Amino acid sequence: MNTRDYLEGLSFDGYKFFGAHKKDKGYIFRLLAKEASEVYIIGDFNNWQRQAMRKYPTGVFSISIEDAKEGQKYQYIIKDSDKEFTKIDPYSKMIDYKEKSSVLVDDDYKFKSKRKKATNKNILQVHLATLFKDKDKTSHEIFDSIIEHCHANNYTSVLLMPVNEYQNYKSMGYSAMNLFSYSERYASGLDFKKFVDKAHKNNIELFLEVDIGGFDPDENGLLRFDGSNMYNYDYEDIIYNYYGSINYDLSKNFTKSYIQSAIAYWVNEYKLDGILLPSVENSLYWQGDKTRGINKNNIAFIENLISYLKAKDLLILASFNGIYDLDLSFDMVFDNRSKTLINMLKDQAIKRDYYKNFINDIIVNDRKDRILGFSYVDSYQNEANLAMKMHTDDKKFEQEKVLFTFLFSLKSPKLLFMGDDCGDLRTYSIYNKFAFDSYENNLKDINKYFRDISKVFMKEKALNSKDSSTQYLDIGGFSLYAYKRIYKDEQLLVIINFTDIDYEIRSDYSLEEIINTESLEYKGSANVNGLVNIGENINIKGFSAAIFRIK
């Protein structure tokens, strides 16, 4: 690492220098604290007695301790002109959040498999915390269950919610204590590396959410780190964001190099395939509020981050609460039209035709760089999972099959939160154990349909190719939609019925039915079509959908 580059906000490799690094004997510790007059280290290796660290003109403090061993805990005591305070190492790879201490780790691992890149993305979003509440399984069994579930359900990719250490359980990891730690709640960083390697071996790509929007307000963390506002803003009115975390001040060079190094650390040391920046509006606009104007420093920082990842042929994604109307060259951004789609399905069938223009817009303006689907927010907010949000109690199964058909008939990347592909009817809770192979209450047999419709999506170029096109067909009816999906000489006809009215539609084509929600194998009425000749009727039951090949 070049120290001058770090101090000037240009570094992406600070993790190679700062923090605790294993030597032939013991560890060497390095810390940047420019405003500190003195820094001491205390830990298991010196019986928690102060040892002074050497200060360099750059503001770097350093010490080598031969007795330091893996698993031992330590803290820094930082002194400025008139006070002292205890701090966690900003670069520590493991944190004991209860004792506010950093932990020494040795997580060296030689990866055997290369990164994978899926052309057509079907993404499973995973929150590790509830999976690791299953104390009957080892960490390897839990990680393996993710891979097995991906294979069984045609997922190409896993999006992991933040894995950094955090204190507030309700934050779900979005208010990290630092950006380099791997949470002890989820086994170890070494176990995680093995999981990444095995996922790549099984042709599954991995994306990680890294929250650069804010950090934990704990006084033992990054806040006022060296006695100055080293990582946070100097002004009280913008220190906290609307989630209650401390805003990173990306106008400061130390902060730039710190976050850039963290992103580089995860993609280089863990061989991840990309990074997702969650709630990116908090970085793009002052306090996440568009009316307060664009934060130019943050936008310049994010653009530089995007350039770094793209130069490494890695992906950068973003979630955005609101209407994303900027062009920062993210590879993919969450399509928030999904939220209005949910609102429609929560509404009575008789009112759904009011959403016609909205549904038409999704069909016609389908994009390969917009992720269409349902994130953890849709399974966490309003205390109702995706299946629970379907209107009525006796038709949830039928409506979710229609929703999945609509979703997978479009070329956009897909996203579902864990449990929603099985119609989980238990409100997702961070306090409850979750396992892919065990549901107390769910829509029986919905997963069979999900597997088959997602397989159709992965197979058919007319559905998944970036070069595919859509031709909307006006066939009348209430909440009834028909459109052709086209790729070169291949054409598919999609019919979606979001209402409870049965329809008969005269066919202008010779058709071969590929999939129908009413098939007996999906516990439907058996009112399917099979082969349809020109001029014959297509039967579409209420709350049903079908995809045909045009012959």
Coordinates of C-alpha atoms in Angstrom, one line a residue:
M1 CA 0.0 0.0 0.0
N2 CA 1.1 3.5 -0.8
T3 CA 0.6 5.7 2.3
R4 CA 0.4 8.9 0.4
D5 CA -2.4 7.4 -1.9
Y6 CA -4.3 6.4 1.2
L7 CA -4.1 9.8 2.8
E8 CA -5.2 11.4 -0.5
G9 CA -8.2 9.2 -0.8
L10 CA -6.9 7.1 -3.7
S11 CA -6.2 3.8 -2.1
F12 CA -8.1 0.5 -2.7
D13 CA -5.6 -1.7 -0.8
G14 CA -5.6 -0.3 2.8
Y15 CA -6.5 -3.8 4.1
K16 CA -3.1 -5.0 3.1
F17 CA -1.4 -2.6 5.5
F18 CA -3.8 -1.5 8.3
G19 CA -5.2 -3.8 10.9
A20 CA -3.6 -6.9 12.4
H21 CA -1.4 -9.0 10.1
K22 CA 0.2 -12.3 11.0
K23 CA 4.0 -12.6 11.0
D24 CA 6.3 -15.5 11.5
K25 CA 6.0 -14.7 15.1
G26 CA 2.9 -13.0 16.4
Y27 CA 1.1 -10.1 14.7
I28 CA 1.9 -6.6 13.6
F29 CA -0.8 -3.9 14.3
R30 CA -1.2 -0.7 12.3
L31 CA -3.6 2.1 12.8
L32 CA -4.3 5.5 11.3
A33 CA -5.1 8.2 13.9
K34 CA -3.7 11.5 12.7
E35 CA -5.2 13.6 15.5
A36 CA -4.1 11.3 18.3
S37 CA -1.1 12.2 20.4
E38 CA -0.6 8.7 21.7
V39 CA -2.1 5.2 21.0
Y40 CA -1.8 2.2 23.2
I41 CA -2.8 -1.4 22.5
I42 CA -4.3 -3.7 25.2
G43 CA -5.3 -7.3 24.8
D44 CA -5.1 -10.9 25.9
F45 CA -1.5 -11.0 24.7
N46 CA -0.3 -8.4 27.2
N47 CA -2.8 -9.1 30.1
W48 CA -4.6 -5.9 29.1
Q49 CA -1.7 -3.8 30.1
R50 CA -0.9 -0.8 27.9
Q51 CA 1.8 -1.0 25.3
A52 CA 2.6 2.2 23.5
M53 CA 2.5 2.1 19.7
R54 CA 5.1 3.9 17.6
K55 CA 3.8 7.0 15.8
Y56 CA 5.0 8.0 12.3
P57 CA 4.7 11.5 10.8
T58 CA 1.9 10.3 8.5
G59 CA -0.3 9.6 11.6
V60 CA 0.2 5.9 11.4
F61 CA 0.7 4.0 14.6
S62 CA 2.4 0.6 14.6
I63 CA 3.6 -2.2 16.9
S64 CA 4.7 -5.8 16.6
I65 CA 3.7 -8.3 19.3
E66 CA 5.3 -11.7 19.2
D67 CA 3.0 -13.2 21.9
A68 CA -0.2 -12.3 19.9
K69 CA -2.1 -15.4 18.8
E70 CA -5.2 -16.2 16.8
G71 CA -8.4 -15.9 18.8
Q72 CA -7.1 -13.3 21.2
K73 CA -8.9 -10.0 21.8
Y74 CA -7.6 -6.5 21.7
Q75 CA -8.5 -2.8 21.8
Y76 CA -6.8 0.5 21.1
I77 CA -6.6 3.3 23.7
I78 CA -6.4 6.6 21.8
K79 CA -5.3 9.8 23.5
D80 CA -5.8 13.3 22.1
S81 CA -4.8 16.5 23.8
D82 CA -7.2 16.3 26.7
K83 CA -8.9 12.9 26.8
E84 CA -8.6 9.2 26.0
F85 CA -11.1 6.6 24.7
T86 CA -11.1 2.9 23.8
K87 CA -11.7 1.9 20.2
I88 CA -12.2 -1.2 18.0
D89 CA -9.8 -1.6 15.2
P90 CA -11.5 -0.2 12.0
Y91 CA -9.8 -3.0 10.0
S92 CA -10.4 -5.9 12.4
K93 CA -11.7 -9.0 10.6
M94 CA -13.7 -10.2 13.6
I95 CA -15.3 -8.2 16.5
D96 CA -16.7 -9.4 19.8
Y97 CA -19.6 -6.9 19.8
K98 CA -20.5 -7.7 23.4
E99 CA -17.1 -6.8 24.8
K100 CA -16.4 -4.1 22.2
S101 CA -13.1 -5.8 21.2
S102 CA -11.4 -6.8 18.0
V103 CA -10.4 -10.5 17.6
L104 CA -7.3 -11.8 15.9
V105 CA -8.0 -14.3 13.1
D106 CA -6.1 -16.4 10.6
D107 CA -8.4 -16.9 7.6
D108 CA -5.9 -17.7 4.8
Y109 CA -7.5 -19.9 2.2
K110 CA -6.5 -21.0 -1.3
F111 CA -9.5 -20.9 -3.6
K112 CA -9.9 -23.8 -6.0
S113 CA -12.8 -22.5 -8.2
K114 CA -13.0 -19.5 -10.4
R115 CA -15.7 -16.9 -10.4
K116 CA -18.8 -17.5 -12.4
K117 CA -20.9 -15.0 -14.3
A118 CA -24.5 -15.9 -15.1
T119 CA -25.9 -14.3 -18.3
N120 CA -29.5 -14.6 -17.1
K121 CA -29.9 -13.9 -13.5
N122 CA -32.3 -15.5 -11.1
I123 CA -31.3 -14.2 -7.7
L124 CA -32.0 -15.5 -4.2
Q125 CA -31.6 -13.0 -1.4
V126 CA -30.4 -14.5 1.8
H127 CA -30.2 -13.2 5.4
L128 CA -27.8 -15.5 7.2
A129 CA -28.8 -14.6 10.7
T130 CA -32.1 -16.7 10.7
L131 CA -30.4 -19.6 9.0
F132 CA -27.7 -19.7 11.7
K133 CA -30.4 -19.9 14.4
D134 CA -30.7 -23.6 13.5
K135 CA -28.3 -25.0 16.1
D136 CA -28.9 -28.6 14.9
K137 CA -26.9 -27.9 11.8
T138 CA -23.2 -27.2 11.4
S139 CA -22.1 -24.1 9.5
H140 CA -21.1 -26.2 6.5
E141 CA -24.6 -27.8 6.4
I142 CA -26.2 -24.4 6.5
F143 CA -24.1 -23.0 3.7
D144 CA -24.6 -26.2 1.7
S145 CA -28.4 -25.8 2.2
I146 CA -28.2 -22.5 0.3
I147 CA -26.3 -24.1 -2.6
E148 CA -28.8 -27.0 -2.7
H149 CA -31.8 -24.7 -2.7
C150 CA -30.3 -22.7 -5.5
H151 CA -29.8 -25.8 -7.6
A152 CA -33.3 -27.1 -6.9
N153 CA -34.9 -23.8 -7.8
N154 CA -32.9 -22.7 -10.8
Y155 CA -31.2 -19.8 -9.0
T156 CA -28.1 -18.5 -10.7
S157 CA -27.0 -16.1 -8.0
V158 CA -27.2 -15.4 -4.3
L159 CA -27.4 -11.9 -2.9
L160 CA -26.3 -11.9 0.7
M161 CA -27.5 -9.2 3.1
P162 CA -24.6 -7.6 5.0
V163 CA -22.2 -9.9 6.8
N164 CA -20.3 -7.3 8.7
E165 CA -20.5 -7.4 12.5
Y166 CA -23.3 -5.4 14.0
Q167 CA -24.9 -4.8 17.4
N168 CA -28.5 -3.9 16.9
Y169 CA -30.2 -7.1 15.8
K170 CA -33.1 -5.2 14.3
S171 CA -30.8 -3.5 11.9
M172 CA -30.2 -6.8 10.1
G173 CA -26.6 -5.8 9.6
Y174 CA -27.2 -2.5 7.9
S175 CA -25.4 -0.5 10.6
A176 CA -22.1 -2.2 10.8
M177 CA -19.4 -1.7 13.4
N178 CA -16.8 -1.7 10.7
L179 CA -16.6 -2.7 7.0
F180 CA -14.0 -5.5 7.3
S181 CA -15.4 -7.7 10.0
Y182 CA -17.2 -10.9 9.3
S183 CA -20.0 -11.5 11.9
E184 CA -19.3 -14.2 14.4
R185 CA -23.0 -15.0 14.2
Y186 CA -22.4 -16.6 10.9
A187 CA -19.5 -19.0 11.7
S188 CA -16.2 -17.7 10.6
G189 CA -14.7 -15.8 7.7
L190 CA -12.8 -19.0 6.7
D191 CA -16.1 -20.9 6.6
F192 CA -17.5 -18.2 4.4
K193 CA -14.6 -18.4 2.0
K194 CA -15.1 -22.1 1.7
F195 CA -18.8 -21.4 1.0
V196 CA -17.9 -18.9 -1.8
D197 CA -15.5 -21.5 -3.3
K198 CA -18.1 -24.2 -3.2
A199 CA -20.8 -22.0 -4.7
H200 CA -18.5 -21.1 -7.6
K201 CA -17.8 -24.8 -8.1
N202 CA -21.5 -25.3 -8.4
N203 CA -21.9 -22.4 -11.0
I204 CA -23.5 -20.0 -8.5
E205 CA -22.4 -16.4 -8.3
L206 CA -22.4 -14.4 -5.1
F207 CA -23.2 -10.8 -4.5
L208 CA -22.7 -9.1 -1.1
E209 CA -24.6 -6.1 0.2
V210 CA -22.1 -3.5 1.7
D211 CA -23.7 -0.6 3.4
I212 CA -21.7 2.5 2.7
G213 CA -24.6 4.7 3.9
G214 CA -23.7 4.7 7.5
F215 CA -22.1 3.0 10.5
D216 CA -23.0 2.0 14.1
P217 CA -23.1 5.0 16.4
D218 CA -21.3 3.2 19.2
E219 CA -18.6 5.4 20.8
N220 CA -16.1 2.4 20.7
G221 CA -16.4 2.3 16.9
L222 CA -15.7 4.7 14.1
L223 CA -17.5 7.7 15.5
R224 CA -15.0 10.5 16.4
F225 CA -12.4 7.9 16.0
D226 CA -9.1 9.8 16.8
G227 CA -10.8 12.6 18.7
S228 CA -11.7 14.2 15.4
N229 CA -14.6 13.5 13.0
M230 CA -12.3 11.2 11.0
Y231 CA -15.1 9.2 9.3
N232 CA -18.2 11.2 10.0
Y233 CA -19.5 14.7 9.2
D234 CA -18.5 17.7 11.3
Y235 CA -22.0 19.1 11.4
E236 CA -24.6 17.9 13.9
D237 CA -27.6 18.2 11.5
I238 CA -26.2 15.6 9.1
I239 CA -24.3 13.2 11.4
Y240 CA -27.2 10.8 11.6
N241 CA -29.1 9.4 8.6
Y242 CA -32.8 8.5 8.6
Y243 CA -32.0 4.9 9.8
G244 CA -30.3 6.2 12.9
S245 CA -26.8 5.3 11.7
I246 CA -23.8 7.7 11.4
N247 CA -23.3 9.0 7.9
Y248 CA -19.9 8.5 6.3
D249 CA -18.4 11.7 5.2
L250 CA -17.1 10.9 1.7
S251 CA -15.6 14.3 1.2
K252 CA -12.8 13.2 3.5
N253 CA -9.9 11.3 2.0
F254 CA -9.5 8.9 4.9
T255 CA -13.1 7.8 4.5
K256 CA -12.7 7.4 0.8
S257 CA -9.7 5.1 1.1
Y258 CA -11.3 3.2 4.0
I259 CA -14.5 2.3 2.1
Q260 CA -12.7 1.7 -1.2
S261 CA -10.4 -0.7 0.6
A262 CA -13.3 -2.4 2.2
I263 CA -15.0 -3.0 -1.2
A264 CA -11.7 -4.2 -2.7
Y265 CA -11.2 -6.5 0.4
W266 CA -14.4 -8.3 -0.1
V267 CA -14.1 -8.9 -3.8
N268 CA -10.4 -9.7 -3.8
E269 CA -10.0 -11.7 -0.6
Y270 CA -13.4 -13.5 -0.8
K271 CA -13.6 -13.7 -4.6
L272 CA -17.1 -12.3 -4.6
D273 CA -18.7 -11.6 -8.0
G274 CA -20.1 -8.2 -7.2
I275 CA -21.3 -5.7 -4.6
L276 CA -24.7 -4.2 -3.9
L277 CA -25.0 -0.8 -2.4
P278 CA -28.3 -0.8 -0.4
S279 CA -30.5 2.3 0.0
V280 CA -28.2 4.2 -2.2
E281 CA -30.4 7.2 -2.1
N282 CA -28.9 8.0 1.3
S283 CA -25.6 8.5 -0.4
L284 CA -26.8 10.2 -3.6
Y285 CA -28.9 12.9 -1.9
W286 CA -28.3 14.8 1.3
Q287 CA -29.9 12.8 4.1
G288 CA -31.5 10.6 1.4
D289 CA -33.9 13.5 0.5
K290 CA -34.1 14.4 -3.1
T291 CA -35.4 17.9 -2.3
R292 CA -32.2 18.7 -0.4
G293 CA -30.2 18.2 -3.5
I294 CA -27.5 15.9 -4.9
N295 CA -24.5 15.1 -2.7
K296 CA -21.8 15.7 -5.4
N297 CA -18.9 14.3 -3.3
N298 CA -20.8 11.0 -2.8
I299 CA -21.7 10.7 -6.4
A300 CA -18.1 11.2 -7.5
F301 CA -17.1 8.6 -5.0
I302 CA -19.7 6.0 -6.2
E303 CA -18.7 6.7 -9.8
N304 CA -15.1 5.9 -9.0
L305 CA -16.2 2.7 -7.1
I306 CA -18.2 1.6 -10.2
S307 CA -15.2 2.2 -12.4
Y308 CA -13.0 0.1 -10.1
L309 CA -15.3 -2.9 -10.1
K310 CA -16.1 -2.8 -13.8
A311 CA -12.4 -2.7 -14.6
K312 CA -12.1 -6.0 -12.7
D313 CA -15.1 -7.4 -14.7
L314 CA -17.2 -7.4 -11.5
L315 CA -20.8 -6.2 -11.0
I316 CA -22.1 -3.4 -9.0
L317 CA -25.8 -3.3 -8.0
A318 CA -27.9 -0.9 -6.1
S319 CA -31.2 -0.8 -4.3
F320 CA -33.0 2.6 -4.2
N321 CA -36.0 3.6 -2.2
G322 CA -38.0 5.8 -4.6
I323 CA -37.7 6.5 -8.3
Y324 CA -34.2 6.1 -9.6
D325 CA -33.7 8.6 -12.3
L326 CA -29.9 9.0 -12.4
D327 CA -27.5 7.3 -14.7
L328 CA -24.4 6.2 -12.7
S329 CA -23.8 3.1 -14.7
F330 CA -24.8 0.6 -12.1
D331 CA -25.0 -2.9 -13.7
M332 CA -28.4 -3.4 -12.1
V333 CA -30.8 -1.5 -9.9
F334 CA -33.8 -2.8 -8.1
D335 CA -37.0 -2.0 -10.1
N336 CA -39.3 -0.5 -7.5
R337 CA -42.4 -1.0 -9.7
S338 CA -42.5 -4.4 -7.9
K339 CA -43.9 -2.5 -4.9
T340 CA -46.9 -1.2 -6.9
L341 CA -47.4 -4.7 -8.3
I342 CA -47.7 -6.0 -4.7
N343 CA -50.2 -3.2 -3.9
M344 CA -52.3 -4.4 -6.9
L345 CA -52.3 -8.0 -5.6
K346 CA -53.4 -6.9 -2.2
D347 CA -56.4 -5.1 -3.7
Q348 CA -59.7 -6.7 -4.6
A349 CA -59.8 -8.3 -8.1
I350 CA -62.5 -5.9 -9.2
K351 CA -60.2 -3.0 -8.6
R352 CA -57.2 -4.3 -10.4
D353 CA -58.1 -3.0 -13.8
Y354 CA -57.2 0.5 -12.4
Y355 CA -53.6 -0.7 -12.6
K356 CA -53.7 -1.4 -16.3
N357 CA -51.4 1.4 -17.4
F358 CA -49.0 0.4 -14.7
I359 CA -48.9 -3.3 -15.8
N360 CA -48.6 -2.2 -19.4
D361 CA -45.6 -0.1 -18.5
I362 CA -43.8 -3.1 -16.8
I363 CA -44.5 -5.3 -19.9
V364 CA -43.4 -2.8 -22.5
N365 CA -40.5 -1.2 -20.6
D366 CA -38.9 -4.4 -19.4
R367 CA -35.1 -3.9 -19.0
K368 CA -32.1 -6.2 -18.4
D369 CA -30.5 -3.7 -16.0
R370 CA -33.5 -3.5 -13.7
I371 CA -34.1 -6.3 -11.1
L372 CA -37.7 -7.2 -11.0
G373 CA -38.8 -9.2 -8.0
F374 CA -39.3 -9.0 -4.3
S375 CA -36.6 -8.3 -1.7
Y376 CA -36.6 -8.8 2.1
V377 CA -38.5 -5.5 2.4
D378 CA -41.5 -7.1 0.8
S379 CA -41.3 -10.1 3.2
Y380 CA -40.5 -8.0 6.3
Q381 CA -42.6 -4.8 6.1
N382 CA -46.3 -4.8 7.0
E383 CA -45.7 -8.1 8.8
A384 CA -46.7 -10.2 5.8
N385 CA -44.6 -12.4 3.5
L386 CA -45.2 -12.2 -0.2
A387 CA -47.8 -15.0 -0.2
M388 CA -49.6 -13.5 2.7
K389 CA -50.0 -10.2 0.7
M390 CA -52.2 -11.9 -1.9
H391 CA -55.9 -10.8 -1.6
T392 CA -58.3 -13.3 0.1
D393 CA -57.4 -16.5 2.0
D394 CA -58.7 -19.1 -0.4
K395 CA -57.0 -17.9 -3.7
K396 CA -53.5 -17.0 -2.5
F397 CA -52.1 -20.2 -4.2
E398 CA -53.6 -19.4 -7.6
Q399 CA -52.6 -15.7 -7.5
E400 CA -49.0 -16.4 -6.6
K401 CA -48.7 -18.8 -9.5
V402 CA -50.0 -16.0 -11.8
L403 CA -47.5 -13.6 -10.2
F404 CA -44.6 -16.0 -10.8
T405 CA -45.7 -16.5 -14.4
F406 CA -45.8 -12.7 -15.0
L407 CA -42.4 -12.3 -13.3
F408 CA -40.6 -15.0 -15.3
S409 CA -42.2 -14.0 -18.7
L410 CA -40.1 -10.8 -18.8
K411 CA -36.3 -10.6 -19.5
S412 CA -35.3 -8.6 -16.4
P413 CA -33.1 -10.2 -13.8
K414 CA -35.3 -11.8 -11.1
L415 CA -35.0 -11.6 -7.3
L416 CA -36.8 -13.4 -4.5
F417 CA -36.2 -13.4 -0.7
M418 CA -35.8 -16.7 0.9
G419 CA -39.0 -18.5 1.7
D420 CA -41.1 -16.7 -0.9
D421 CA -40.4 -19.3 -3.5
C422 CA -42.2 -21.8 -1.2
G423 CA -45.1 -19.6 -0.4
D424 CA -44.1 -19.1 3.3
L425 CA -47.1 -18.0 5.3
R426 CA -45.2 -17.2 8.4
T427 CA -44.2 -13.5 8.7
Y428 CA -40.5 -13.4 8.3
S429 CA -38.8 -12.5 11.6
I430 CA -35.2 -12.0 12.5
Y431 CA -35.9 -13.7 15.8
N432 CA -37.2 -17.0 14.2
K433 CA -35.1 -19.9 12.9
F434 CA -35.4 -20.4 9.1
A435 CA -34.5 -23.5 7.2
F436 CA -35.0 -24.2 3.5
D437 CA -36.3 -27.7 4.1
S438 CA -38.8 -26.9 6.9
Y439 CA -41.9 -24.7 6.8
E440 CA -44.5 -24.6 9.6
N441 CA -47.1 -23.0 7.3
N442 CA -46.8 -22.4 3.6
L443 CA -48.7 -22.7 0.3
K444 CA -48.4 -26.4 -0.4
D445 CA -47.1 -27.3 -3.9
I446 CA -46.3 -23.7 -4.9
N447 CA -42.6 -24.5 -5.1
K448 CA -43.3 -27.1 -7.7
Y449 CA -44.7 -24.4 -10.0
F450 CA -41.9 -22.0 -9.1
R451 CA -39.3 -24.5 -10.1
D452 CA -40.9 -25.2 -13.4
I453 CA -41.7 -21.6 -14.4
S454 CA -38.1 -20.5 -13.5
K455 CA -36.8 -23.4 -15.6
V456 CA -38.9 -22.2 -18.5
F457 CA -37.4 -18.7 -18.1
M458 CA -33.8 -20.1 -18.0
K459 CA -34.4 -22.2 -21.1
E460 CA -36.3 -19.9 -23.5
K461 CA -34.2 -17.2 -25.2
A462 CA -37.5 -15.4 -26.1
L463 CA -37.9 -14.9 -22.3
N464 CA -34.4 -14.3 -21.0
S465 CA -32.2 -12.8 -23.8
K466 CA -31.2 -9.2 -23.6
D467 CA -31.9 -9.1 -27.4
S468 CA -35.5 -10.3 -26.9
S469 CA -38.4 -8.0 -27.5
T470 CA -42.0 -7.6 -26.5
Q471 CA -45.1 -7.0 -28.6
Y472 CA -48.1 -6.0 -26.5
L473 CA -51.5 -7.4 -27.7
D474 CA -54.7 -5.6 -26.9
I475 CA -57.3 -8.3 -26.3
G476 CA -59.7 -6.4 -24.0
G477 CA -60.9 -7.8 -20.7
F478 CA -60.4 -6.7 -17.1
S479 CA -56.9 -7.2 -15.7
L480 CA -56.2 -9.5 -18.6
Y481 CA -52.9 -9.2 -20.5
A482 CA -51.5 -10.8 -23.6
Y483 CA -48.1 -10.2 -25.2
K484 CA -45.6 -11.9 -27.5
R485 CA -42.0 -12.4 -26.4
I486 CA -39.8 -12.6 -29.4
Y487 CA -36.2 -13.7 -30.0
K488 CA -35.1 -14.0 -33.7
D489 CA -37.5 -16.6 -35.2
E490 CA -38.8 -17.8 -31.8
Q491 CA -42.1 -16.4 -30.5
L492 CA -44.0 -17.1 -27.3
L493 CA -47.4 -15.9 -26.4
V494 CA -48.0 -15.0 -22.7
I495 CA -51.5 -14.6 -21.2
I496 CA -51.9 -13.3 -17.7
N497 CA -55.2 -13.1 -15.8
F498 CA -55.0 -11.1 -12.6
T499 CA -58.7 -11.2 -12.0
D500 CA -61.2 -13.9 -11.0
I501 CA -63.2 -13.8 -14.3
D502 CA -62.9 -16.8 -16.8
Y503 CA -62.1 -15.8 -20.4
E504 CA -62.2 -17.5 -23.8
I505 CA -60.0 -15.8 -26.3
R506 CA -60.0 -16.5 -30.1
S507 CA -56.4 -17.5 -31.2
D508 CA -54.8 -15.8 -34.2
Y509 CA -52.0 -18.3 -34.0
S510 CA -51.3 -22.0 -34.0
L511 CA -50.1 -22.7 -30.4
E512 CA -48.4 -25.3 -28.3
E513 CA -48.9 -24.8 -24.6
I514 CA -45.6 -24.8 -22.6
I515 CA -47.0 -24.2 -19.1
N516 CA -50.3 -23.4 -17.5
T517 CA -51.1 -22.6 -13.9
E518 CA -54.2 -24.7 -14.1
S519 CA -52.4 -28.0 -14.9
L520 CA -53.2 -30.8 -12.5
E521 CA -49.5 -31.2 -11.6
Y522 CA -49.8 -27.7 -10.1
K523 CA -53.1 -28.6 -8.3
G524 CA -55.1 -26.7 -10.9
S525 CA -58.5 -27.3 -12.4
A526 CA -57.1 -29.2 -15.4
N527 CA -58.7 -26.5 -17.6
V528 CA -55.6 -26.3 -19.9
N529 CA -55.3 -25.9 -23.7
G530 CA -52.6 -28.2 -25.1
L531 CA -52.5 -27.6 -28.8
V532 CA -54.5 -24.7 -30.2
N533 CA -55.3 -24.1 -33.9
I534 CA -55.9 -20.7 -35.6
G535 CA -59.5 -19.7 -34.9
E536 CA -59.9 -21.9 -31.9
N537 CA -60.5 -20.5 -28.4
I538 CA -57.9 -20.3 -25.6
N539 CA -59.4 -21.0 -22.2
I540 CA -58.0 -18.8 -19.4
K541 CA -59.5 -19.4 -16.0
G542 CA -59.8 -16.7 -13.4
F543 CA -56.5 -16.1 -11.5
S544 CA -54.5 -18.2 -14.1
A545 CA -51.8 -17.7 -16.6
A546 CA -50.3 -19.7 -19.5
I547 CA -47.3 -19.5 -21.9
F548 CA -47.6 -20.9 -25.5
R549 CA -45.1 -21.4 -28.3
I550 CA -46.3 -19.9 -31.5
K551 CA -45.8 -22.5 -34.2

